[in-house]
mmCIF file with all atom_site columns, C-alpha atoms in Angstrom:
data_model
loop_
_atom_site.group_PDB
_atom_site.id
_atom_site.type_symbol
_atom_site.label_atom_id
_atom_site.label_alt_id
_atom_site.label_comp_id
_atom_site.label_asym_id
_atom_site.label_entity_id
_atom_site.label_seq_id
_atom_site.pdbx_PDB_ins_code
_atom_site.Cartn_x
_atom_site.Cartn_y
_atom_site.Cartn_z
_atom_site.occupancy
_atom_site.B_iso_or_equiv
_atom_site.pdbx_formal_charge
_atom_site.auth_seq_id
_atom_site.auth_comp_id
_atom_site.auth_asym_id
_atom_site.auth_atom_id
_atom_site.pdbx_PDB_model_num
ATOM 1   C CA . MET A 1 1   ? 0.000   0.000  0.000   1.00 61.00 ? 1   MET A CA 1
ATOM 2   C CA . GLU A 1 2   ? 2.745   2.432  0.964   1.00 59.00 ? 2   GLU A CA 1
ATOM 3   C CA . ARG A 1 3   ? 4.702   1.538  -2.149  1.00 69.00 ? 3   ARG A CA 1
ATOM 4   C CA . ASN A 1 4   ? 1.675   2.190  -4.361  1.00 74.00 ? 4   ASN A CA 1
ATOM 5   C CA . LEU A 1 5   ? 1.150   5.530  -2.643  1.00 74.00 ? 5   LEU A CA 1
ATOM 6   C CA . GLN A 1 6   ? 4.765   6.510  -3.271  1.00 76.00 ? 6   GLN A CA 1
ATOM 7   C CA . GLU A 1 7   ? 4.410   5.496  -6.911  1.00 76.00 ? 7   GLU A CA 1
ATOM 8   C CA . THR A 1 8   ? 1.292   7.636  -7.242  1.00 79.00 ? 8   THR A CA 1
ATOM 9   C CA . PHE A 1 9   ? 2.980   10.680 -5.721  1.00 78.00 ? 9   PHE A CA 1
ATOM 10  C CA . LYS A 1 10  ? 5.973   10.129 -7.978  1.00 79.00 ? 10  LYS A CA 1
ATOM 11  C CA . TRP A 1 11  ? 3.826   10.256 -11.099 1.00 82.00 ? 11  TRP A CA 1
ATOM 12  C CA . ILE A 1 12  ? 1.895   13.262 -9.818  1.00 85.00 ? 12  ILE A CA 1
ATOM 13  C CA . GLY A 1 13  ? 5.153   15.109 -9.291  1.00 84.00 ? 13  GLY A CA 1
ATOM 14  C CA . PHE A 1 14  ? 6.510   13.987 -12.629 1.00 84.00 ? 14  PHE A CA 1
ATOM 15  C CA . ASN A 1 15  ? 3.345   15.147 -14.424 1.00 88.00 ? 15  ASN A CA 1
ATOM 16  C CA . LEU A 1 16  ? 3.510   18.480 -12.617 1.00 90.00 ? 16  LEU A CA 1
ATOM 17  C CA . VAL A 1 17  ? 7.109   19.092 -13.679 1.00 87.00 ? 17  VAL A CA 1
ATOM 18  C CA . ALA A 1 18  ? 6.383   18.008 -17.256 1.00 88.00 ? 18  ALA A CA 1
ATOM 19  C CA . ALA A 1 19  ? 3.293   20.248 -17.405 1.00 90.00 ? 19  ALA A CA 1
ATOM 20  C CA . ILE A 1 20  ? 5.285   23.283 -16.247 1.00 89.00 ? 20  ILE A CA 1
ATOM 21  C CA . LEU A 1 21  ? 7.987   22.538 -18.821 1.00 87.00 ? 21  LEU A CA 1
ATOM 22  C CA . LEU A 1 22  ? 5.475   22.136 -21.660 1.00 89.00 ? 22  LEU A CA 1
ATOM 23  C CA . PHE A 1 23  ? 3.605   25.274 -20.620 1.00 90.00 ? 23  PHE A CA 1
ATOM 24  C CA . ALA A 1 24  ? 6.798   27.349 -20.526 1.00 87.00 ? 24  ALA A CA 1
ATOM 25  C CA . ILE A 1 25  ? 7.900   26.074 -23.942 1.00 85.00 ? 25  ILE A CA 1
ATOM 26  C CA . GLY A 1 26  ? 4.431   26.728 -25.356 1.00 84.00 ? 26  GLY A CA 1
ATOM 27  C CA . LYS A 1 27  ? 4.374   30.309 -24.067 1.00 84.00 ? 27  LYS A CA 1
ATOM 28  C CA . ALA A 1 28  ? 7.808   30.903 -25.574 1.00 80.00 ? 28  ALA A CA 1
ATOM 29  C CA . ALA A 1 29  ? 6.583   29.575 -28.935 1.00 77.00 ? 29  ALA A CA 1
ATOM 30  C CA . PHE A 1 30  ? 3.458   31.759 -28.812 1.00 75.00 ? 30  PHE A CA 1
ATOM 31  C CA . ALA A 1 31  ? 5.649   34.771 -28.091 1.00 73.00 ? 31  ALA A CA 1
ATOM 32  C CA . ILE A 1 32  ? 7.100   34.511 -31.595 1.00 67.00 ? 32  ILE A CA 1
ATOM 33  C CA . ALA A 1 33  ? 3.850   33.516 -33.351 1.00 59.00 ? 33  ALA A CA 1
ATOM 34  C CA . GLY A 1 34  ? 3.647   35.227 -36.712 1.00 51.00 ? 34  GLY A CA 1
ATOM 35  C CA . VAL A 1 35  ? 0.669   33.603 -38.441 1.00 48.00 ? 35  VAL A CA 1
ATOM 36  C CA . ASN A 1 36  ? -2.153  33.753 -35.966 1.00 52.00 ? 36  ASN A CA 1
ATOM 37  C CA . SER A 1 37  ? -2.388  34.013 -32.200 1.00 56.00 ? 37  SER A CA 1
ATOM 38  C CA . ASN A 1 38  ? -3.107  30.268 -32.190 1.00 57.00 ? 38  ASN A CA 1
ATOM 39  C CA . VAL A 1 39  ? -0.417  29.174 -34.664 1.00 62.00 ? 39  VAL A CA 1
ATOM 40  C CA . THR A 1 40  ? 3.361   29.349 -34.224 1.00 70.00 ? 40  THR A CA 1
ATOM 41  C CA . ALA A 1 41  ? 6.283   28.886 -36.586 1.00 74.00 ? 41  ALA A CA 1
ATOM 42  C CA . ILE A 1 42  ? 7.492   25.837 -34.682 1.00 81.00 ? 42  ILE A CA 1
ATOM 43  C CA . TRP A 1 43  ? 5.926   23.825 -31.857 1.00 86.00 ? 43  TRP A CA 1
ATOM 44  C CA . PRO A 1 44  ? 8.580   21.899 -29.874 1.00 86.00 ? 44  PRO A CA 1
ATOM 45  C CA . ALA A 1 45  ? 5.908   20.602 -27.478 1.00 89.00 ? 45  ALA A CA 1
ATOM 46  C CA . THR A 1 46  ? 4.825   18.122 -30.171 1.00 92.00 ? 46  THR A CA 1
ATOM 47  C CA . GLY A 1 47  ? 8.188   16.376 -30.095 1.00 90.00 ? 47  GLY A CA 1
ATOM 48  C CA . ILE A 1 48  ? 8.380   16.530 -26.317 1.00 90.00 ? 48  ILE A CA 1
ATOM 49  C CA . GLY A 1 49  ? 4.877   15.129 -25.876 1.00 92.00 ? 49  GLY A CA 1
ATOM 50  C CA . ILE A 1 50  ? 5.424   12.229 -28.277 1.00 93.00 ? 50  ILE A CA 1
ATOM 51  C CA . SER A 1 51  ? 8.777   11.414 -26.675 1.00 89.00 ? 51  SER A CA 1
ATOM 52  C CA . LEU A 1 52  ? 7.381   11.516 -23.141 1.00 89.00 ? 52  LEU A CA 1
ATOM 53  C CA . VAL A 1 53  ? 4.534   9.135  -23.970 1.00 92.00 ? 53  VAL A CA 1
ATOM 54  C CA . TYR A 1 54  ? 6.852   6.815  -25.905 1.00 91.00 ? 54  TYR A CA 1
ATOM 55  C CA . ILE A 1 55  ? 9.369   6.615  -23.063 1.00 86.00 ? 55  ILE A CA 1
ATOM 56  C CA . PHE A 1 56  ? 7.122   6.773  -19.981 1.00 86.00 ? 56  PHE A CA 1
ATOM 57  C CA . GLY A 1 57  ? 3.748   5.559  -21.218 1.00 88.00 ? 57  GLY A CA 1
ATOM 58  C CA . TRP A 1 58  ? 0.198   6.882  -21.043 1.00 87.00 ? 58  TRP A CA 1
ATOM 59  C CA . ARG A 1 59  ? 0.468   8.093  -17.440 1.00 87.00 ? 59  ARG A CA 1
ATOM 60  C CA . ILE A 1 60  ? 2.328   11.193 -18.608 1.00 89.00 ? 60  ILE A CA 1
ATOM 61  C CA . VAL A 1 61  ? -0.592  12.409 -20.768 1.00 92.00 ? 61  VAL A CA 1
ATOM 62  C CA . PHE A 1 62  ? -2.072  14.277 -17.803 1.00 92.00 ? 62  PHE A CA 1
ATOM 63  C CA . SER A 1 63  ? 0.800   16.757 -17.991 1.00 92.00 ? 63  SER A CA 1
ATOM 64  C CA . ILE A 1 64  ? 0.202   17.251 -21.720 1.00 94.00 ? 64  ILE A CA 1
ATOM 65  C CA . GLY A 1 65  ? -3.489  17.912 -21.194 1.00 92.00 ? 65  GLY A CA 1
ATOM 66  C CA . ALA A 1 66  ? -2.889  20.252 -18.259 1.00 93.00 ? 66  ALA A CA 1
ATOM 67  C CA . ALA A 1 67  ? -0.283  22.288 -20.148 1.00 92.00 ? 67  ALA A CA 1
ATOM 68  C CA . ALA A 1 68  ? -2.522  22.549 -23.220 1.00 91.00 ? 68  ALA A CA 1
ATOM 69  C CA . PHE A 1 69  ? -5.472  23.673 -21.071 1.00 92.00 ? 69  PHE A CA 1
ATOM 70  C CA . ALA A 1 70  ? -3.354  26.310 -19.334 1.00 91.00 ? 70  ALA A CA 1
ATOM 71  C CA . LEU A 1 71  ? -2.015  27.571 -22.672 1.00 88.00 ? 71  LEU A CA 1
ATOM 72  C CA . ALA A 1 72  ? -5.507  27.765 -24.190 1.00 84.00 ? 72  ALA A CA 1
ATOM 73  C CA . PHE A 1 73  ? -6.786  29.587 -21.112 1.00 88.00 ? 73  PHE A CA 1
ATOM 74  C CA . THR A 1 74  ? -3.986  32.178 -21.118 1.00 86.00 ? 74  THR A CA 1
ATOM 75  C CA . GLN A 1 75  ? -4.501  32.687 -24.868 1.00 78.00 ? 75  GLN A CA 1
ATOM 76  C CA . GLY A 1 76  ? -8.126  33.596 -24.209 1.00 78.00 ? 76  GLY A CA 1
ATOM 77  C CA . GLY A 1 77  ? -9.587  30.403 -25.602 1.00 71.00 ? 77  GLY A CA 1
ATOM 78  C CA . THR A 1 78  ? -13.317 29.761 -25.745 1.00 77.00 ? 78  THR A CA 1
ATOM 79  C CA . PHE A 1 79  ? -15.047 27.047 -23.743 1.00 80.00 ? 79  PHE A CA 1
ATOM 80  C CA . ILE A 1 80  ? -14.894 24.616 -26.681 1.00 82.00 ? 80  ILE A CA 1
ATOM 81  C CA . SER A 1 81  ? -11.229 25.314 -27.386 1.00 78.00 ? 81  SER A CA 1
ATOM 82  C CA . LEU A 1 82  ? -10.425 24.766 -23.708 1.00 84.00 ? 82  LEU A CA 1
ATOM 83  C CA . LEU A 1 83  ? -11.775 21.236 -24.180 1.00 86.00 ? 83  LEU A CA 1
ATOM 84  C CA . VAL A 1 84  ? -10.544 20.440 -27.684 1.00 86.00 ? 84  VAL A CA 1
ATOM 85  C CA . LEU A 1 85  ? -6.983  21.782 -27.448 1.00 87.00 ? 85  LEU A CA 1
ATOM 86  C CA . PRO A 1 86  ? -5.977  19.493 -24.552 1.00 90.00 ? 86  PRO A CA 1
ATOM 87  C CA . LEU A 1 87  ? -7.690  16.524 -26.202 1.00 92.00 ? 87  LEU A CA 1
ATOM 88  C CA . GLY A 1 88  ? -5.918  17.310 -29.472 1.00 91.00 ? 88  GLY A CA 1
ATOM 89  C CA . ASP A 1 89  ? -2.506  17.471 -27.819 1.00 93.00 ? 89  ASP A CA 1
ATOM 90  C CA . ILE A 1 90  ? -3.135  14.253 -25.885 1.00 94.00 ? 90  ILE A CA 1
ATOM 91  C CA . ALA A 1 91  ? -4.332  12.456 -29.038 1.00 94.00 ? 91  ALA A CA 1
ATOM 92  C CA . GLU A 1 92  ? -1.307  13.772 -30.921 1.00 95.00 ? 92  GLU A CA 1
ATOM 93  C CA . ALA A 1 93  ? 1.126   12.436 -28.313 1.00 95.00 ? 93  ALA A CA 1
ATOM 94  C CA . LEU A 1 94  ? -0.609  9.054  -28.024 1.00 96.00 ? 94  LEU A CA 1
ATOM 95  C CA . VAL A 1 95  ? -0.878  8.537  -31.793 1.00 96.00 ? 95  VAL A CA 1
ATOM 96  C CA . GLY A 1 96  ? 2.677   9.741  -32.413 1.00 95.00 ? 96  GLY A CA 1
ATOM 97  C CA . ALA A 1 97  ? 4.097   7.473  -29.718 1.00 94.00 ? 97  ALA A CA 1
ATOM 98  C CA . THR A 1 98  ? 2.081   4.518  -31.043 1.00 95.00 ? 98  THR A CA 1
ATOM 99  C CA . VAL A 1 99  ? 3.298   5.045  -34.615 1.00 94.00 ? 99  VAL A CA 1
ATOM 100 C CA . LEU A 1 100 ? 6.840   5.412  -33.327 1.00 92.00 ? 100 LEU A CA 1
ATOM 101 C CA . LYS A 1 101 ? 6.612   2.210  -31.296 1.00 90.00 ? 101 LYS A CA 1
ATOM 102 C CA . LYS A 1 102 ? 4.979   0.103  -34.019 1.00 91.00 ? 102 LYS A CA 1
ATOM 103 C CA . ILE A 1 103 ? 7.577   0.985  -36.639 1.00 90.00 ? 103 ILE A CA 1
ATOM 104 C CA . LEU A 1 104 ? 10.512  0.587  -34.264 1.00 86.00 ? 104 LEU A CA 1
ATOM 105 C CA . GLU A 1 105 ? 9.272   -2.870 -33.212 1.00 86.00 ? 105 GLU A CA 1
ATOM 106 C CA . ASP A 1 106 ? 9.714   -4.273 -36.730 1.00 81.00 ? 106 ASP A CA 1
ATOM 107 C CA . ARG A 1 107 ? 12.981  -3.444 -38.469 1.00 76.00 ? 107 ARG A CA 1
ATOM 108 C CA . ARG A 1 108 ? 12.543  -5.858 -41.381 1.00 75.00 ? 108 ARG A CA 1
ATOM 109 C CA . TYR A 1 109 ? 11.390  -3.246 -43.857 1.00 75.00 ? 109 TYR A CA 1
ATOM 110 C CA . PHE A 1 110 ? 13.627  -0.238 -43.207 1.00 77.00 ? 110 PHE A CA 1
ATOM 111 C CA . ALA A 1 111 ? 16.714  -1.855 -41.650 1.00 73.00 ? 111 ALA A CA 1
ATOM 112 C CA . PHE A 1 112 ? 19.100  0.700  -40.153 1.00 73.00 ? 112 PHE A CA 1
ATOM 113 C CA . GLN A 1 113 ? 16.838  3.572  -41.261 1.00 81.00 ? 113 GLN A CA 1
ATOM 114 C CA . THR A 1 114 ? 13.945  2.361  -39.126 1.00 84.00 ? 114 THR A CA 1
ATOM 115 C CA . GLU A 1 115 ? 14.466  5.143  -36.568 1.00 84.00 ? 115 GLU A CA 1
ATOM 116 C CA . THR A 1 116 ? 14.393  7.853  -39.238 1.00 85.00 ? 116 THR A CA 1
ATOM 117 C CA . VAL A 1 117 ? 11.258  6.483  -40.895 1.00 88.00 ? 117 VAL A CA 1
ATOM 118 C CA . ALA A 1 118 ? 9.560   6.053  -37.517 1.00 91.00 ? 118 ALA A CA 1
ATOM 119 C CA . ILE A 1 119 ? 10.252  9.647  -36.485 1.00 91.00 ? 119 ILE A CA 1
ATOM 120 C CA . LEU A 1 120 ? 9.137   11.041 -39.854 1.00 91.00 ? 120 LEU A CA 1
ATOM 121 C CA . ALA A 1 121 ? 5.922   9.019  -39.765 1.00 93.00 ? 121 ALA A CA 1
ATOM 122 C CA . ALA A 1 122 ? 5.138   9.876  -36.148 1.00 94.00 ? 122 ALA A CA 1
ATOM 123 C CA . ALA A 1 123 ? 5.817   13.582 -36.684 1.00 94.00 ? 123 ALA A CA 1
ATOM 124 C CA . THR A 1 124 ? 3.707   13.990 -39.819 1.00 94.00 ? 124 THR A CA 1
ATOM 125 C CA . VAL A 1 125 ? 0.751   11.794 -38.813 1.00 95.00 ? 125 VAL A CA 1
ATOM 126 C CA . ALA A 1 126 ? 0.422   13.078 -35.247 1.00 95.00 ? 126 ALA A CA 1
ATOM 127 C CA . SER A 1 127 ? 0.787   16.722 -36.272 1.00 95.00 ? 127 SER A CA 1
ATOM 128 C CA . ALA A 1 128 ? -1.795  16.306 -39.037 1.00 95.00 ? 128 ALA A CA 1
ATOM 129 C CA . LEU A 1 129 ? -4.282  14.893 -36.532 1.00 94.00 ? 129 LEU A CA 1
ATOM 130 C CA . ASN A 1 130 ? -3.764  17.736 -34.082 1.00 93.00 ? 130 ASN A CA 1
ATOM 131 C CA . ALA A 1 131 ? -3.933  20.390 -36.799 1.00 92.00 ? 131 ALA A CA 1
ATOM 132 C CA . THR A 1 132 ? -7.197  18.948 -38.109 1.00 93.00 ? 132 THR A CA 1
ATOM 133 C CA . LEU A 1 133 ? -8.842  18.867 -34.688 1.00 91.00 ? 133 LEU A CA 1
ATOM 134 C CA . ASN A 1 134 ? -7.785  22.366 -33.720 1.00 86.00 ? 134 ASN A CA 1
ATOM 135 C CA . ILE A 1 135 ? -8.349  24.151 -37.021 1.00 88.00 ? 135 ILE A CA 1
ATOM 136 C CA . GLY A 1 136 ? -11.737 22.467 -37.209 1.00 88.00 ? 136 GLY A CA 1
ATOM 137 C CA . THR A 1 137 ? -12.507 23.898 -33.768 1.00 85.00 ? 137 THR A CA 1
ATOM 138 C CA . LEU A 1 138 ? -11.430 27.389 -34.811 1.00 82.00 ? 138 LEU A CA 1
ATOM 139 C CA . ILE A 1 139 ? -13.722 27.184 -37.859 1.00 85.00 ? 139 ILE A CA 1
ATOM 140 C CA . PHE A 1 140 ? -16.601 25.916 -35.740 1.00 84.00 ? 140 PHE A CA 1
ATOM 141 C CA . ASN A 1 141 ? -16.152 28.849 -33.348 1.00 79.00 ? 141 ASN A CA 1
ATOM 142 C CA . ASP A 1 142 ? -15.969 31.328 -36.258 1.00 78.00 ? 142 ASP A CA 1
ATOM 143 C CA . GLU A 1 143 ? -12.526 32.387 -35.076 1.00 77.00 ? 143 GLU A CA 1
ATOM 144 C CA . ILE A 1 144 ? -11.038 32.003 -38.567 1.00 78.00 ? 144 ILE A CA 1
ATOM 145 C CA . ALA A 1 145 ? -12.449 32.302 -42.078 1.00 80.00 ? 145 ALA A CA 1
ATOM 146 C CA . THR A 1 146 ? -12.981 29.125 -44.067 1.00 82.00 ? 146 THR A CA 1
ATOM 147 C CA . LYS A 1 147 ? -10.910 30.478 -46.967 1.00 83.00 ? 147 LYS A CA 1
ATOM 148 C CA . THR A 1 148 ? -7.832  30.727 -44.733 1.00 84.00 ? 148 THR A CA 1
ATOM 149 C CA . ALA A 1 149 ? -8.359  27.331 -43.090 1.00 86.00 ? 149 ALA A CA 1
ATOM 150 C CA . PHE A 1 150 ? -5.949  25.370 -45.291 1.00 87.00 ? 150 PHE A CA 1
ATOM 151 C CA . SER A 1 151 ? -3.147  27.904 -44.899 1.00 86.00 ? 151 SER A CA 1
ATOM 152 C CA . LEU A 1 152 ? -3.573  27.881 -41.139 1.00 85.00 ? 152 LEU A CA 1
ATOM 153 C CA . TRP A 1 153 ? -3.871  24.081 -41.101 1.00 90.00 ? 153 TRP A CA 1
ATOM 154 C CA . SER A 1 154 ? -0.615  23.848 -43.063 1.00 89.00 ? 154 SER A CA 1
ATOM 155 C CA . ALA A 1 155 ? 1.099   26.249 -40.684 1.00 87.00 ? 155 ALA A CA 1
ATOM 156 C CA . TRP A 1 156 ? -0.135  24.282 -37.655 1.00 88.00 ? 156 TRP A CA 1
ATOM 157 C CA . TRP A 1 157 ? 0.966   20.985 -39.227 1.00 91.00 ? 157 TRP A CA 1
ATOM 158 C CA . ILE A 1 158 ? 4.383   22.347 -40.170 1.00 90.00 ? 158 ILE A CA 1
ATOM 159 C CA . ALA A 1 159 ? 4.939   23.770 -36.679 1.00 88.00 ? 159 ALA A CA 1
ATOM 160 C CA . GLY A 1 160 ? 4.175   20.425 -35.057 1.00 91.00 ? 160 GLY A CA 1
ATOM 161 C CA . THR A 1 161 ? 6.109   18.422 -37.624 1.00 92.00 ? 161 THR A CA 1
ATOM 162 C CA . LEU A 1 162 ? 9.205   20.596 -37.260 1.00 89.00 ? 162 LEU A CA 1
ATOM 163 C CA . GLY A 1 163 ? 8.978   20.441 -33.493 1.00 88.00 ? 163 GLY A CA 1
ATOM 164 C CA . ALA A 1 164 ? 8.832   16.650 -33.588 1.00 91.00 ? 164 ALA A CA 1
ATOM 165 C CA . LEU A 1 165 ? 11.600  16.262 -36.183 1.00 89.00 ? 165 LEU A CA 1
ATOM 166 C CA . ILE A 1 166 ? 13.924  18.433 -34.127 1.00 86.00 ? 166 ILE A CA 1
ATOM 167 C CA . ILE A 1 167 ? 13.081  17.317 -30.605 1.00 85.00 ? 167 ILE A CA 1
ATOM 168 C CA . ILE A 1 168 ? 12.512  13.551 -30.898 1.00 87.00 ? 168 ILE A CA 1
ATOM 169 C CA . PRO A 1 169 ? 15.993  12.689 -32.291 1.00 84.00 ? 169 PRO A CA 1
ATOM 170 C CA . VAL A 1 170 ? 17.628  14.815 -29.590 1.00 79.00 ? 170 VAL A CA 1
ATOM 171 C CA . ILE A 1 171 ? 15.681  13.121 -26.792 1.00 79.00 ? 171 ILE A CA 1
ATOM 172 C CA . PHE A 1 172 ? 16.361  9.697  -28.297 1.00 76.00 ? 172 PHE A CA 1
ATOM 173 C CA . GLN A 1 173 ? 20.052  10.522 -28.483 1.00 71.00 ? 173 GLN A CA 1
ATOM 174 C CA . TYR A 1 174 ? 20.377  11.190 -24.793 1.00 65.00 ? 174 TYR A CA 1
ATOM 175 C CA . CYS A 1 175 ? 17.591  9.062  -23.278 1.00 62.00 ? 175 CYS A CA 1
ATOM 176 C CA . LYS A 1 176 ? 17.232  5.994  -25.457 1.00 52.00 ? 176 LYS A CA 1
ATOM 177 C CA . ASN A 1 177 ? 20.474  5.905  -27.483 1.00 51.00 ? 177 ASN A CA 1
ATOM 178 C CA . THR A 1 178 ? 18.467  5.232  -30.619 1.00 44.00 ? 178 THR A CA 1
ATOM 179 C CA . TYR A 1 179 ? 20.983  6.845  -32.931 1.00 43.00 ? 179 TYR A CA 1
ATOM 180 C CA . LYS A 1 180 ? 24.504  5.491  -32.895 1.00 45.00 ? 180 LYS A CA 1
ATOM 181 C CA . ALA A 1 181 ? 27.223  8.013  -33.623 1.00 44.00 ? 181 ALA A CA 1
ATOM 182 C CA . ASP A 1 182 ? 29.628  5.316  -34.790 1.00 46.00 ? 182 ASP A CA 1
ATOM 183 C CA . ASN A 1 183 ? 27.335  4.310  -37.679 1.00 49.00 ? 183 ASN A CA 1
ATOM 184 C CA . THR A 1 184 ? 28.428  7.030  -40.108 1.00 47.00 ? 184 THR A CA 1
ATOM 185 C CA . ARG A 1 185 ? 26.437  5.731  -43.055 1.00 53.00 ? 185 ARG A CA 1
ATOM 186 C CA . ALA A 1 186 ? 23.196  5.510  -41.091 1.00 51.00 ? 186 ALA A CA 1
ATOM 187 C CA . LEU A 1 187 ? 23.778  8.950  -39.606 1.00 48.00 ? 187 LEU A CA 1
ATOM 188 C CA . LEU A 1 188 ? 24.393  10.584 -43.002 1.00 50.00 ? 188 LEU A CA 1
ATOM 189 C CA . ILE A 1 189 ? 21.305  8.991  -44.545 1.00 54.00 ? 189 ILE A CA 1
ATOM 190 C CA . SER A 1 190 ? 19.228  10.029 -41.548 1.00 52.00 ? 190 SER A CA 1
ATOM 191 C CA . VAL A 1 191 ? 20.372  13.624 -41.937 1.00 50.00 ? 191 VAL A CA 1
ATOM 192 C CA . PHE A 1 192 ? 19.653  13.528 -45.672 1.00 55.00 ? 192 PHE A CA 1
ATOM 193 C CA . LEU A 1 193 ? 16.128  12.104 -45.257 1.00 56.00 ? 193 LEU A CA 1
ATOM 194 C CA . SER A 1 194 ? 15.232  14.491 -42.447 1.00 53.00 ? 194 SER A CA 1
ATOM 195 C CA . SER A 1 195 ? 16.543  17.476 -44.405 1.00 51.00 ? 195 SER A CA 1
ATOM 196 C CA . SER A 1 196 ? 14.606  16.378 -47.489 1.00 57.00 ? 196 SER A CA 1
ATOM 197 C CA . ALA A 1 197 ? 11.447  16.051 -45.418 1.00 54.00 ? 197 ALA A CA 1
ATOM 198 C CA . LEU A 1 198 ? 11.877  19.565 -44.018 1.00 53.00 ? 198 LEU A CA 1
ATOM 199 C CA . PHE A 1 199 ? 12.445  20.927 -47.541 1.00 53.00 ? 199 PHE A CA 1
ATOM 200 C CA . ILE A 1 200 ? 9.281   19.271 -48.847 1.00 53.00 ? 200 ILE A CA 1
ATOM 201 C CA . VAL A 1 201 ? 7.282   20.463 -45.860 1.00 50.00 ? 201 VAL A CA 1
ATOM 202 C CA . PHE A 1 202 ? 8.239   24.069 -46.552 1.00 49.00 ? 202 PHE A CA 1
ATOM 203 C CA . LEU A 1 203 ? 7.335   23.786 -50.256 1.00 48.00 ? 203 LEU A CA 1
ATOM 204 C CA . ILE A 1 204 ? 3.794   22.433 -49.733 1.00 48.00 ? 204 ILE A CA 1
ATOM 205 C CA . PRO A 1 205 ? 1.893   25.418 -48.312 1.00 46.00 ? 205 PRO A CA 1
ATOM 206 C CA . HIS A 1 206 ? 1.202   28.663 -50.167 1.00 41.00 ? 206 HIS A CA 1
ATOM 207 C CA . GLY A 1 207 ? -1.055  31.412 -48.921 1.00 42.00 ? 207 GLY A CA 1
ATOM 208 C CA . ASN A 1 208 ? -1.578  34.296 -46.547 1.00 41.00 ? 208 ASN A CA 1
ATOM 209 C CA . ALA A 1 209 ? -0.261  32.328 -43.610 1.00 39.00 ? 209 ALA A CA 1
ATOM 210 C CA . PHE A 1 210 ? 3.224   32.367 -45.084 1.00 38.00 ? 210 PHE A CA 1
ATOM 211 C CA . VAL A 1 211 ? 3.383   35.925 -46.369 1.00 35.00 ? 211 VAL A CA 1
#
């Protein structure tokens, strides 16, 4: 009983620390937002959230939801956005971590590039899900015009994708040792594929959001 209680307090403390970290990073990202008060150029919290769930499991999602709620509240979010934004961030982290795990579990198809493919897939799929949920909410609340929805969706997706592509490899490097520095060939190909993905991501959107 005492051990279970200690475990519970440990996770409460861990979620609290993670929530504060995610909130601080989110506020810093919003401080340099150039598209819309709800959309930033890059969203590192996506990569952090996916990494936390992948490494520590579903029990860390409470910190993600709490940080998202606090960010939405301080940004003057409506009642619906205060509900949807946390759910979107939680879904993003859970889906991203699941994609990451499933691909990393089977290395038959991508061999030594499995880590790169897994990170690319997790970043793009999870960010697309979150962008869809949140932009849909903004449209529903009449906070944005329908004609600008795709540009804002693209900006939201890019911000999350970039955040994941930058943060996840760094966290893996120091926490999970996924990338091996002594494998020069694998490292070079990883850099090439990630750079190509970033280049393609920046070429896709065109519109007012990127003027």
